[in-house]
């Protein structure tokens, strides 16, 4: 049995195919194991798509397991947010587990290790442990407590659990090899004492907590995971993963396979840094639309399908690299170009009066919702004497490359008539405040004969249009690799958010609902901001700009 032939393959799927063919496994079990110490980001999406995608395609199962062994940094809020994000991405777990579900079993296996002479209680301080550990060039030194008798170890470990000893005074360590070239194998810590913490699952039941490297292989094995997929920094931990399972009585031995992390340009992905952005209020929260978090991308207007496509497109390999932001942006553009209804919105309004159009008249015009997909239907627009156009669509004078309105020139108002600009009214400072134009009633759906129309510009009726705030996002950082030359916060882009408070959108947008996505013609793709938008005070987010080619086409 192998996965659906259409599924994109990668070296991990090839290993799985071989394991199924050889009969090593009949079904595939994977897991996604986040630590609930922050929100998920786009890098986690790569791991989610990989793990859940494999379970969906083979078929098999995938667990969502919270790796919750460090209560100092973990919170219930993050547990719930992670569950929401995984579901929103379109996946459902087979079982929901917590590493803390296994605390009692983990304790039992530690006792087994002690009984076998493979673990000991060590009284060295953290600093001494570091000192004894040695370096890449020099072997470490054995702890003076390494040869403690088994009974003494059992007694001390039991009393560690009972809370008799202070934080940091003792640890349980594996007894492996202080001369190993792999530092992870130099008698690594398995348990440490942490008093006074309230764990979101286990409360104050425990005052000793197992380390990640000890917990992870056992949790995998207890869940019958067949392939434990993780990022490359765990490659050096694999010998320890295997050692733990080889030294306890447990029937299952999952195979750990490492792949490279996703790195994206112009953003940061470590939870420590993302937490700092939130705590120092450099962004509005974990779901700030500029954040690379799933919650941020969702609020920004990304679709689950676009994120999944992106993860498939970047592939799964062992080579480290950084992906351009444009690749992520293209995933959502591709999705929305095909599906998003077209609308008109003026982000920087300039009043335009059509002087030969009576003030009491409204002309209803039909406008297609999508130029290439009639199935998306059409809507009505009302042309009125006064409309708004974008300030950037007018210049008093410009050469022929400027495909917009100039004094004395003609353009078409999108979905409506050709107009000519007769006069630019200025205020005392010389700034243009109003354009006075005339329209040609013979130009609906047809071009005038013998006259050159420069281009097509969008507009919104001044009387029928609805005012709105539009938030235009740019990269959160101005450097492709924030923090490379110092503090990453110094690389924040001061212009990553532009709030345009005085926009006008066509009336059809007044009923836009959360989750609707639109192309504002010539501007980009936009959605309702799910947090701040109100029926009577609309707020739109720019999801992504239009293709760069449009920028070139429209300029000049
Ligand atoms: P961070 O360093 O941001 O805190 P983490 O690796 O500690 O991330 P976890 O919650 O432990 O975060 O990650 C859960 C799973 O997601 C792990 O299997 C991890 O390898 C994977 N993962 C995390 N970041 C990335 C990334 N950038 N690309 C691919 N997978 C990732
Ligand atoms: Mg981690």
Coordinates of N, CA, C and O in Angstrom, one line a residue, residues 198-370:
X198 N 2.3 25.7 38.7 CA 1.0 25.1 38.5 C 0.9 24.7 37.0 O 0.9 25.6 36.1
X199 N 0.9 23.4 36.8 CA 0.9 22.9 35.4 C -0.6 23.0 34.9 O -1.5 22.6 35.7
X200 N -0.8 23.4 33.7 CA -2.1 23.6 33.1 C -2.9 22.3 33.1 O -4.1 22.3 33.0
X201 N -2.2 21.1 33.1 CA -3.0 19.8 33.1 C -2.9 19.1 34.5 O -3.9 18.5 34.9
X202 N -1.7 19.2 35.1 CA -1.6 18.4 36.3 C -1.5 19.2 37.6 O -1.3 18.6 38.6
X203 N -1.8 20.5 37.4 CA -1.8 21.3 38.7 C -0.5 21.3 39.4 O 0.6 21.4 38.9
X204 N -0.7 21.0 40.8 CA 0.6 21.0 41.6 C 0.9 19.6 42.0 O 1.6 19.3 43.0
X205 N 0.5 18.6 41.2 CA 0.7 17.2 41.5 C 2.2 16.8 41.5 O 2.7 16.0 42.3
X206 N 3.0 17.5 40.6 CA 4.4 17.1 40.4 C 5.3 18.3 40.8 O 5.0 19.4 40.5
X207 N 6.4 17.9 41.4 CA 7.5 18.9 41.5 C 8.7 18.5 40.8 O 9.8 19.1 40.9
X208 N 8.7 17.4 40.1 CA 9.8 17.0 39.2 C 9.2 16.9 37.8 O 8.1 16.5 37.6
X209 N 10.0 17.4 36.9 CA 9.5 17.4 35.5 C 10.5 16.7 34.6 O 11.7 17.0 34.7
X210 N 10.1 15.9 33.7 CA 11.0 15.1 32.8 C 11.4 16.1 31.6 O 10.7 17.0 31.2
X211 N 12.6 15.8 31.2 CA 13.2 16.6 30.1 C 12.6 16.2 28.7 O 12.2 15.0 28.6
X212 N 12.7 17.1 27.8 CA 12.1 16.8 26.4 C 12.7 15.6 25.8 O 12.0 14.7 25.3
X213 N 14.1 15.5 25.9 CA 14.8 14.3 25.2 C 14.4 13.0 25.8 O 14.6 11.9 25.2
X214 N 13.9 13.0 27.0 CA 13.5 11.8 27.7 C 12.0 11.5 27.4 O 11.6 10.4 27.1
X215 N 11.3 12.6 27.5 CA 9.8 12.5 27.3 C 9.4 12.1 25.9 O 8.5 11.3 25.7
X216 N 10.1 12.7 24.9 CA 9.6 12.6 23.6 C 9.6 11.2 23.0 O 8.6 10.7 22.5
X217 N 10.7 10.4 23.1 CA 10.7 9.1 22.6 C 9.7 8.2 23.3 O 9.0 7.4 22.6
X218 N 9.5 8.4 24.6 CA 8.6 7.5 25.3 C 7.1 7.8 24.9 O 6.3 7.0 24.7
X219 N 6.8 9.1 24.8 CA 5.5 9.5 24.4 C 5.2 9.0 23.0 O 4.1 8.4 22.8
X220 N 6.2 9.1 22.1 CA 6.0 8.5 20.7 C 5.7 7.0 20.8 O 4.8 6.5 20.2
X221 N 6.5 6.3 21.6 CA 6.4 4.9 21.7 C 5.0 4.5 22.3 O 4.4 3.5 21.9
X222 N 4.6 5.2 23.4 CA 3.3 4.9 24.0 C 2.2 5.1 23.1 O 1.1 4.5 23.2
X223 N 2.3 6.0 22.1 CA 1.3 6.2 21.1 C 1.4 5.4 19.9 O 0.7 5.6 18.9
X224 N 2.4 4.5 19.8 CA 2.6 3.6 18.7 C 2.9 4.4 17.4 O 2.5 4.0 16.3
X225 N 3.6 5.5 17.6 CA 4.0 6.3 16.4 C 5.0 5.4 15.6 O 5.9 4.8 16.2
X226 N 4.8 5.5 14.3 CA 5.8 4.7 13.5 C 6.9 5.6 13.0 O 8.0 5.2 13.0
X227 N 6.6 6.8 12.6 CA 7.6 7.7 12.1 C 7.5 9.1 12.9 O 6.5 9.7 12.8
X228 N 8.5 9.4 13.6 CA 8.6 10.6 14.4 C 9.3 11.7 13.7 O 10.6 11.6 13.6
X229 N 8.6 12.6 13.1 CA 9.2 13.6 12.2 C 9.5 14.8 13.0 O 8.7 15.4 13.6
X230 N 10.7 15.3 12.8 CA 11.1 16.5 13.6 C 12.2 17.3 12.7 O 12.6 16.8 11.7
X231 N 12.5 18.4 13.2 CA 13.4 19.3 12.5 C 14.9 19.0 12.7 O 15.2 18.3 13.7
X232 N 15.7 19.4 11.8 CA 17.1 19.0 11.8 C 17.9 19.2 13.1 O 18.9 18.4 13.3
X233 N 17.5 20.2 13.9 CA 18.3 20.4 15.1 C 18.3 19.2 16.0 O 19.0 19.1 17.0
X234 N 17.3 18.3 15.8 CA 17.2 17.1 16.6 C 18.0 15.9 16.1 O 18.0 14.8 16.7
X235 N 18.7 16.1 15.0 CA 19.5 15.0 14.4 C 20.5 14.5 15.5 O 20.6 13.3 15.7
X236 N 21.2 15.4 16.2 CA 22.2 15.0 17.2 C 21.6 14.4 18.4 O 22.3 13.9 19.3
X237 N 20.2 14.5 18.5 CA 19.5 14.0 19.7 C 19.0 12.6 19.4 O 18.6 11.9 20.3
X238 N 19.1 12.2 18.1 CA 18.5 10.9 17.8 C 19.2 9.7 18.5 O 18.5 8.8 19.0
X239 N 20.5 9.7 18.7 CA 21.1 8.6 19.5 C 20.5 8.5 20.9 O 20.4 7.4 21.4
X240 N 20.2 9.6 21.5 CA 19.6 9.6 22.8 C 18.1 9.1 22.7 O 17.7 8.3 23.6
X241 N 17.4 9.5 21.7 CA 16.1 9.1 21.5 C 16.1 7.5 21.4 O 15.3 6.8 22.1
X242 N 17.0 7.0 20.6 CA 17.1 5.5 20.5 C 17.6 4.9 21.8 O 17.1 3.8 22.2
X243 N 18.5 5.5 22.5 CA 19.1 5.0 23.7 C 17.9 4.8 24.8 O 17.8 3.8 25.4
X244 N 17.1 5.8 24.9 CA 16.0 5.8 25.9 C 15.2 4.5 25.6 O 14.9 3.7 26.5
X245 N 14.8 4.4 24.4 CA 13.8 3.3 24.0 C 14.5 1.9 24.1 O 13.9 0.9 24.5
X246 N 15.8 1.9 23.9 CA 16.6 0.6 24.0 C 16.8 0.2 25.4 O 17.2 -0.9 25.7
X247 N 16.7 1.1 26.4 CA 17.0 0.8 27.8 C 15.8 0.7 28.7 O 16.0 0.6 29.9
X248 N 14.6 0.7 28.1 CA 13.4 0.5 29.0 C 12.6 -0.6 28.3 O 12.9 -1.0 27.1
X249 N 11.7 -1.2 29.0 CA 10.8 -2.2 28.5 C 9.6 -1.6 27.8 O 8.7 -1.2 28.5
X250 N 9.7 -1.5 26.5 CA 8.6 -0.9 25.8 C 8.6 -1.5 24.4 O 9.7 -1.6 23.8
X251 N 7.5 -1.9 23.9 CA 7.5 -2.7 22.7 C 7.7 -1.9 21.4 O 8.3 -2.5 20.4
X252 N 7.4 -0.7 21.4 CA 7.4 0.1 20.2 C 8.7 0.9 20.1 O 9.1 1.5 21.1
X253 N 9.3 1.0 18.9 CA 10.4 1.9 18.7 C 10.3 2.7 17.4 O 10.7 2.2 16.4
X254 N 9.7 3.9 17.6 CA 9.4 4.7 16.4 C 10.8 5.1 15.7 O 11.8 5.2 16.4
X255 N 10.7 5.4 14.5 CA 11.9 5.9 13.8 C 11.9 7.4 13.7 O 10.9 8.0 13.1
X256 N 12.9 8.1 14.2 CA 12.9 9.5 14.1 C 13.6 9.9 12.8 O 14.6 9.4 12.4
X257 N 12.9 10.8 12.1 CA 13.4 11.3 10.8 C 13.4 12.8 10.8 O 12.4 13.4 11.2
X258 N 14.5 13.4 10.5 CA 14.6 14.9 10.5 C 14.5 15.5 9.2 O 15.0 15.0 8.2
X259 N 13.9 16.7 9.1 CA 13.8 17.5 7.9 C 14.2 18.9 8.3 O 14.2 19.3 9.4
X260 N 14.4 19.7 7.2 CA 14.8 21.1 7.5 C 13.7 22.0 7.9 O 12.5 21.9 7.4
X261 N 13.9 22.9 8.8 CA 12.9 23.9 9.2 C 12.6 24.8 8.1 O 13.4 25.1 7.2
X262 N 11.4 25.4 8.1 CA 11.1 26.5 7.2 C 11.6 27.8 7.8 O 11.3 28.1 9.0
X263 N 12.4 28.5 7.0 CA 12.7 29.9 7.3 C 12.2 30.8 6.3 O 12.2 30.5 5.1
X264 N 11.6 31.9 6.7 CA 11.0 32.9 5.7 C 11.8 34.2 5.8 O 12.1 34.7 6.9
X265 N 12.0 34.8 4.7 CA 12.6 36.1 4.6 C 11.7 37.2 5.3 O 10.5 37.1 5.3
X266 N 12.4 38.2 5.8 CA 11.7 39.4 6.4 C 10.8 39.1 7.5 O 9.8 39.9 7.8
X267 N 11.0 38.0 8.2 CA 10.2 37.7 9.4 C 11.0 36.9 10.4 O 12.1 36.5 10.0
X268 N 10.5 36.7 11.5 CA 11.1 35.8 12.5 C 10.2 34.7 12.9 O 9.0 34.9 12.7
X269 N 10.7 33.6 13.3 CA 9.9 32.4 13.5 C 10.1 31.8 14.9 O 9.4 30.9 15.2
X270 N 11.1 32.3 15.6 CA 11.2 31.6 16.9 C 10.2 32.1 17.9 O 9.8 33.3 17.9
X271 N 9.7 31.2 18.7 CA 8.6 31.6 19.6 C 9.1 32.6 20.6 O 8.3 33.5 21.1
X272 N 10.4 32.5 20.9 CA 10.9 33.5 21.9 C 10.8 34.9 21.3 O 10.4 35.8 22.0
X273 N 11.2 35.1 20.1 CA 11.1 36.4 19.4 C 9.7 36.8 19.2 O 9.3 38.0 19.4
X274 N 8.8 35.9 18.8 CA 7.4 36.3 18.6 C 6.8 36.7 19.9 O 6.0 37.7 19.9
X275 N 7.1 36.0 21.0 CA 6.6 36.3 22.3 C 7.1 37.8 22.7 O 6.3 38.6 23.2
X276 N 8.3 38.1 22.3 CA 8.8 39.4 22.7 C 8.1 40.5 21.9 O 7.7 41.5 22.4
X277 N 7.8 40.2 20.6 CA 7.0 41.2 19.8 C 5.6 41.5 20.5 O 5.2 42.6 20.5
X278 N 5.0 40.4 21.0 CA 3.7 40.5 21.6 C 3.8 41.3 22.9 O 3.1 42.2 23.2
X279 N 4.7 40.8 23.8 CA 4.8 41.3 25.1 C 5.3 42.8 25.1 O 4.8 43.6 25.9
X280 N 6.1 43.1 24.2 CA 6.6 44.5 24.1 C 5.7 45.4 23.3 O 6.0 46.5 22.9
X281 N 4.5 44.8 22.9 CA 3.5 45.5 22.1 C 4.1 46.2 20.8 O 3.7 47.2 20.4
X282 N 5.0 45.5 20.2 CA 5.5 45.9 18.9 C 4.5 45.6 17.8 O 4.5 46.1 16.7
X283 N 3.6 44.6 18.1 CA 2.4 44.3 17.3 C 1.2 44.3 18.2 O 1.3 44.4 19.4
X284 N 0.0 44.1 17.6 CA -1.2 44.3 18.4 C -1.5 43.0 19.1 O -2.4 43.0 20.0
X285 N -0.8 41.9 18.8 CA -1.1 40.6 19.5 C -0.6 39.5 18.6 O 0.0 39.7 17.6
X286 N -0.8 38.3 19.1 CA -0.4 37.1 18.3 C -1.1 37.0 17.0 O -0.6 36.4 16.0
X287 N -2.3 37.6 16.9 CA -3.0 37.6 15.6 C -2.9 38.9 14.8 O -3.6 39.1 13.9
X288 N -1.9 39.7 15.2 CA -1.6 40.9 14.3 C -1.4 40.4 12.9 O -0.6 39.5 12.7
X289 N -2.1 41.0 11.9 CA -2.0 40.5 10.5 C -0.6 40.6 9.9 O -0.3 40.0 8.9
X290 N 0.4 41.2 10.6 CA 1.8 41.2 10.1 C 2.6 40.0 10.7 O 3.7 39.8 10.2
X291 N 2.0 39.3 11.6 CA 2.8 38.2 12.3 C 2.8 37.0 11.4 O 1.8 36.8 10.6
X292 N 3.8 36.2 11.4 CA 3.9 35.0 10.6 C 3.1 33.8 11.3 O 3.3 32.7 10.9
X293 N 2.3 34.2 12.3 CA 1.5 33.1 13.0 C 0.4 32.7 12.2 O -0.1 33.5 11.3
X294 N -0.2 31.5 12.4 CA -1.3 31.1 11.7 C -2.5 32.0 12.0 O -3.3 32.4 11.2
X295 N -2.6 32.4 13.3 CA -3.7 33.3 13.7 C -3.5 34.7 13.0 O -4.5 35.3 12.6
X296 N -2.3 35.2 12.8 CA -2.1 36.4 12.1 C -2.4 36.3 10.6 O -3.1 37.1 10.0
X297 N -2.0 35.2 10.0 CA -2.2 35.0 8.6 C -3.7 34.8 8.3 O -4.3 35.3 7.3
X298 N -4.4 34.2 9.3 CA -5.9 34.0 9.2 C -6.6 35.3 9.2 O -7.4 35.6 8.4
X299 N -6.2 36.2 10.2 CA -6.8 37.5 10.3 C -6.4 38.3 9.1 O -7.2 39.2 8.6
X300 N -5.3 38.2 8.6 CA -4.8 38.9 7.4 C -5.7 38.6 6.2 O -5.8 39.3 5.3
X301 N -6.2 37.3 6.2 CA -7.1 37.0 5.1 C -6.6 35.8 4.3 O -7.2 35.4 3.3
X302 N -5.5 35.2 4.7 CA -5.0 34.0 4.0 C -6.0 32.9 4.2 O -6.7 32.8 5.2
X303 N -6.1 32.0 3.2 CA -7.0 30.9 3.3 C -6.2 29.6 3.7 O -5.0 29.6 3.4
X304 N -6.8 28.7 4.3 CA -6.1 27.4 4.7 C -5.6 26.8 3.5 O -4.4 26.2 3.5
X305 N -6.3 26.8 2.4 CA -5.9 26.1 1.1 C -4.6 26.8 0.7 O -3.6 26.1 0.2
X306 N -4.5 28.1 0.7 CA -3.2 28.8 0.3 C -2.0 28.3 1.1 O -0.9 28.1 0.6
X307 N -2.3 28.2 2.4 CA -1.2 27.9 3.3 C -0.7 26.4 3.1 O 0.4 26.1 3.0
X308 N -1.7 25.6 2.9 CA -1.4 24.2 2.6 C -0.6 24.1 1.2 O 0.4 23.4 1.1
X309 N -1.1 24.8 0.2 CA -0.4 24.8 -1.1 C 1.0 25.3 -0.9 O 1.9 24.7 -1.5
X310 N 1.2 26.3 -0.1 CA 2.5 26.8 0.1 C 3.4 25.8 0.7 O 4.5 25.5 0.3
X311 N 2.9 25.1 1.7 CA 3.7 24.0 2.4 C 4.1 22.9 1.4 O 5.1 22.3 1.5
X312 N 3.1 22.5 0.6 CA 3.4 21.5 -0.4 C 4.5 22.0 -1.4 O 5.4 21.3 -1.8
X313 N 4.3 23.3 -1.8 CA 5.2 23.9 -2.8 C 6.7 23.9 -2.4 O 7.6 23.7 -3.1
X314 N 6.9 24.2 -1.1 CA 8.3 24.4 -0.6 C 8.9 23.0 -0.4 O 10.1 22.9 -0.4
X315 N 8.1 22.0 -0.3 CA 8.7 20.6 -0.2 C 9.3 20.3 1.2 O 9.4 21.1 2.1
X316 N 9.8 19.1 1.3 CA 10.4 18.6 2.5 C 11.7 18.0 2.2 O 11.8 17.0 1.4
X317 N 12.8 18.6 2.7 CA 14.1 18.1 2.4 C 15.0 18.2 3.6 O 14.5 18.6 4.7
X318 N 16.3 17.9 3.4 CA 17.2 18.0 4.5 C 18.1 19.3 4.3 O 19.0 19.5 5.1
X319 N 17.8 20.0 3.3 CA 18.7 21.2 3.1 C 18.1 22.4 3.6 O 17.0 22.8 3.4
X320 N 19.0 23.2 4.4 CA 18.5 24.4 5.0 C 18.5 25.5 4.0 O 19.3 25.6 3.1
X321 N 17.5 26.4 4.1 CA 17.4 27.5 3.2 C 16.4 28.4 3.7 O 15.7 28.2 4.7
X322 N 16.3 29.6 3.0 CA 15.3 30.6 3.4 C 14.4 30.8 2.2 O 14.9 31.0 1.1
X323 N 13.1 30.8 2.5 CA 12.1 30.9 1.4 C 11.8 32.4 1.3 O 11.6 33.1 2.3
X324 N 11.6 32.9 0.0 CA 11.3 34.3 -0.2 C 9.8 34.5 0.2 O 8.9 33.7 -0.1
X325 N 9.5 35.7 0.8 CA 8.2 36.0 1.1 C 7.2 35.9 -0.1 O 6.0 35.6 0.0
X326 N 7.8 36.2 -1.3 CA 7.0 36.2 -2.5 C 6.3 34.8 -2.7 O 5.3 34.7 -3.4
X327 N 7.0 33.8 -2.3 CA 6.4 32.4 -2.5 C 5.1 32.3 -1.7 O 4.1 31.7 -2.2
X328 N 5.2 32.7 -0.5 CA 4.0 32.7 0.4 C 2.9 33.6 -0.2 O 1.7 33.2 -0.4
X329 N 3.3 34.8 -0.7 CA 2.3 35.7 -1.2 C 1.7 35.1 -2.5 O 0.5 35.3 -2.7
X330 N 2.5 34.5 -3.3 CA 1.9 33.9 -4.5 C 0.9 32.8 -4.3 O 0.0 32.6 -5.0
X331 N 1.0 32.1 -3.2 CA 0.1 31.1 -2.9 C -1.3 31.6 -2.6 O -2.3 31.1 -3.1
X332 N -1.4 32.8 -2.0 CA -2.7 33.4 -1.7 C -3.2 34.1 -3.0 O -4.4 34.1 -3.3
X333 N -2.3 34.7 -3.7 CA -2.7 35.4 -5.0 C -3.4 34.4 -5.9 O -4.4 34.7 -6.5
X334 N -2.7 33.2 -6.1 CA -3.2 32.2 -7.0 C -4.6 31.8 -6.6 O -5.5 31.7 -7.4
X335 N -4.8 31.6 -5.3 CA -6.1 31.2 -4.8 C -7.2 32.3 -5.1 O -8.2 32.1 -5.7
X336 N -6.8 33.5 -4.7 CA -7.8 34.6 -4.8 C -8.1 35.1 -6.2 O -9.2 35.6 -6.5
X337 N -7.1 35.1 -7.0 CA -7.3 35.6 -8.4 C -8.5 34.8 -9.0 O -9.3 35.4 -9.7
X338 N -8.5 33.5 -8.7 CA -9.6 32.7 -9.3 C -10.9 32.9 -8.7 O -12.0 32.7 -9.3
X339 N -10.9 33.2 -7.4 CA -12.2 33.1 -6.6 C -12.7 34.4 -6.1 O -13.9 34.5 -5.7
X340 N -11.9 35.4 -6.0 CA -12.4 36.7 -5.3 C -13.2 37.6 -6.2 O -12.7 37.9 -7.3
X341 N -14.4 37.9 -5.8 CA -15.2 38.9 -6.5 C -14.5 40.2 -6.6 O -13.8 40.6 -5.7
X342 N -14.7 40.9 -7.7 CA -14.0 42.2 -7.9 C -14.9 43.3 -7.4 O -16.2 43.2 -7.5
X343 N -14.3 44.3 -6.8 CA -15.0 45.4 -6.2 C -14.2 46.7 -6.5 O -13.0 46.6 -6.8
X344 N -14.8 47.8 -6.3 CA -14.1 49.1 -6.4 C -14.0 49.8 -5.1 O -15.0 49.8 -4.3
X345 N -12.8 50.2 -4.8 CA -12.6 50.9 -3.5 C -11.5 52.0 -3.8 O -10.6 51.8 -4.5
X346 N -11.8 53.2 -3.3 CA -10.9 54.3 -3.5 C -10.2 54.6 -2.1 O -10.8 54.9 -1.1
X347 N -8.9 54.4 -2.1 CA -8.1 54.4 -0.9 C -7.6 55.8 -0.5 O -7.4 56.1 0.6
X348 N -7.5 56.6 -1.6 CA -7.0 58.0 -1.3 C -7.8 58.9 -2.2 O -7.5 59.3 -3.3
X349 N -9.0 59.3 -1.6 CA -10.1 59.9 -2.5 C -9.8 61.3 -2.9 O -9.3 62.1 -2.2
X350 N -10.2 61.5 -4.2 CA -10.2 62.9 -4.7 C -11.6 63.0 -5.4 O -12.0 62.2 -6.2
X351 N -12.2 64.1 -5.0 CA -13.6 64.3 -5.5 C -13.6 64.7 -7.0 O -12.8 65.5 -7.5
X352 N -14.5 64.1 -7.7 CA -14.6 64.3 -9.2 C -16.1 64.6 -9.5 O -17.0 63.8 -9.1
X353 N -16.4 65.8 -10.1 CA -17.7 66.2 -10.4 C -18.0 66.1 -11.9 O -17.2 66.6 -12.7
X354 N -19.0 65.3 -12.2 CA -19.3 65.2 -13.7 C -20.3 66.3 -14.0 O -21.5 66.2 -13.7
X355 N -19.9 67.4 -14.6 CA -20.7 68.6 -14.6 C -21.9 68.4 -15.5 O -22.9 69.1 -15.3
X356 N -21.8 67.6 -16.6 CA -23.0 67.4 -17.4 C -23.9 66.2 -17.0 O -24.7 65.7 -17.7
X357 N -23.7 65.8 -15.7 CA -24.5 64.7 -15.2 C -25.4 65.3 -14.1 O -24.9 65.8 -13.1
X358 N -26.8 65.3 -14.3 CA -27.7 66.0 -13.4 C -27.5 65.5 -11.9 O -27.3 64.3 -11.7
X359 N -27.6 66.4 -11.0 CA -27.4 66.1 -9.6 C -28.4 65.2 -9.0 O -28.2 64.5 -8.1
X360 N -29.6 65.2 -9.6 CA -30.7 64.3 -9.0 C -30.8 63.0 -9.7 O -31.7 62.2 -9.5
X361 N -29.8 62.7 -10.6 CA -29.9 61.4 -11.3 C -29.0 60.4 -10.8 O -27.9 60.7 -10.2
X362 N -29.4 59.1 -10.8 CA -28.6 58.0 -10.5 C -28.7 57.0 -11.6 O -29.8 56.6 -12.0
X363 N -27.6 56.6 -12.2 CA -27.7 55.6 -13.3 C -27.2 54.3 -12.8 O -26.1 54.2 -12.3
X364 N -28.1 53.3 -12.9 CA -27.7 51.9 -12.5 C -27.0 51.2 -13.6 O -27.4 51.1 -14.7
X365 N -25.8 50.7 -13.2 CA -24.9 50.0 -14.2 C -24.7 48.6 -13.7 O -24.5 48.4 -12.5
X366 N -24.6 47.7 -14.6 CA -24.3 46.3 -14.1 C -22.8 46.1 -14.3 O -22.1 46.5 -15.2
X367 N -22.2 45.4 -13.3 CA -20.8 45.2 -13.3 C -20.5 43.7 -13.0 O -21.0 43.2 -12.0
X368 N -19.7 43.1 -13.8 CA -19.4 41.7 -13.6 C -18.5 41.5 -12.3 O -17.7 42.3 -12.1
X369 N -18.8 40.5 -11.6 CA -18.0 40.2 -10.4 C -16.6 39.7 -10.6 O -15.7 39.8 -9.8
X370 N -16.5 39.0 -11.8 CA -15.2 38.5 -12.1 C -15.0 38.5 -13.6 O -15.9 38.1 -14.4

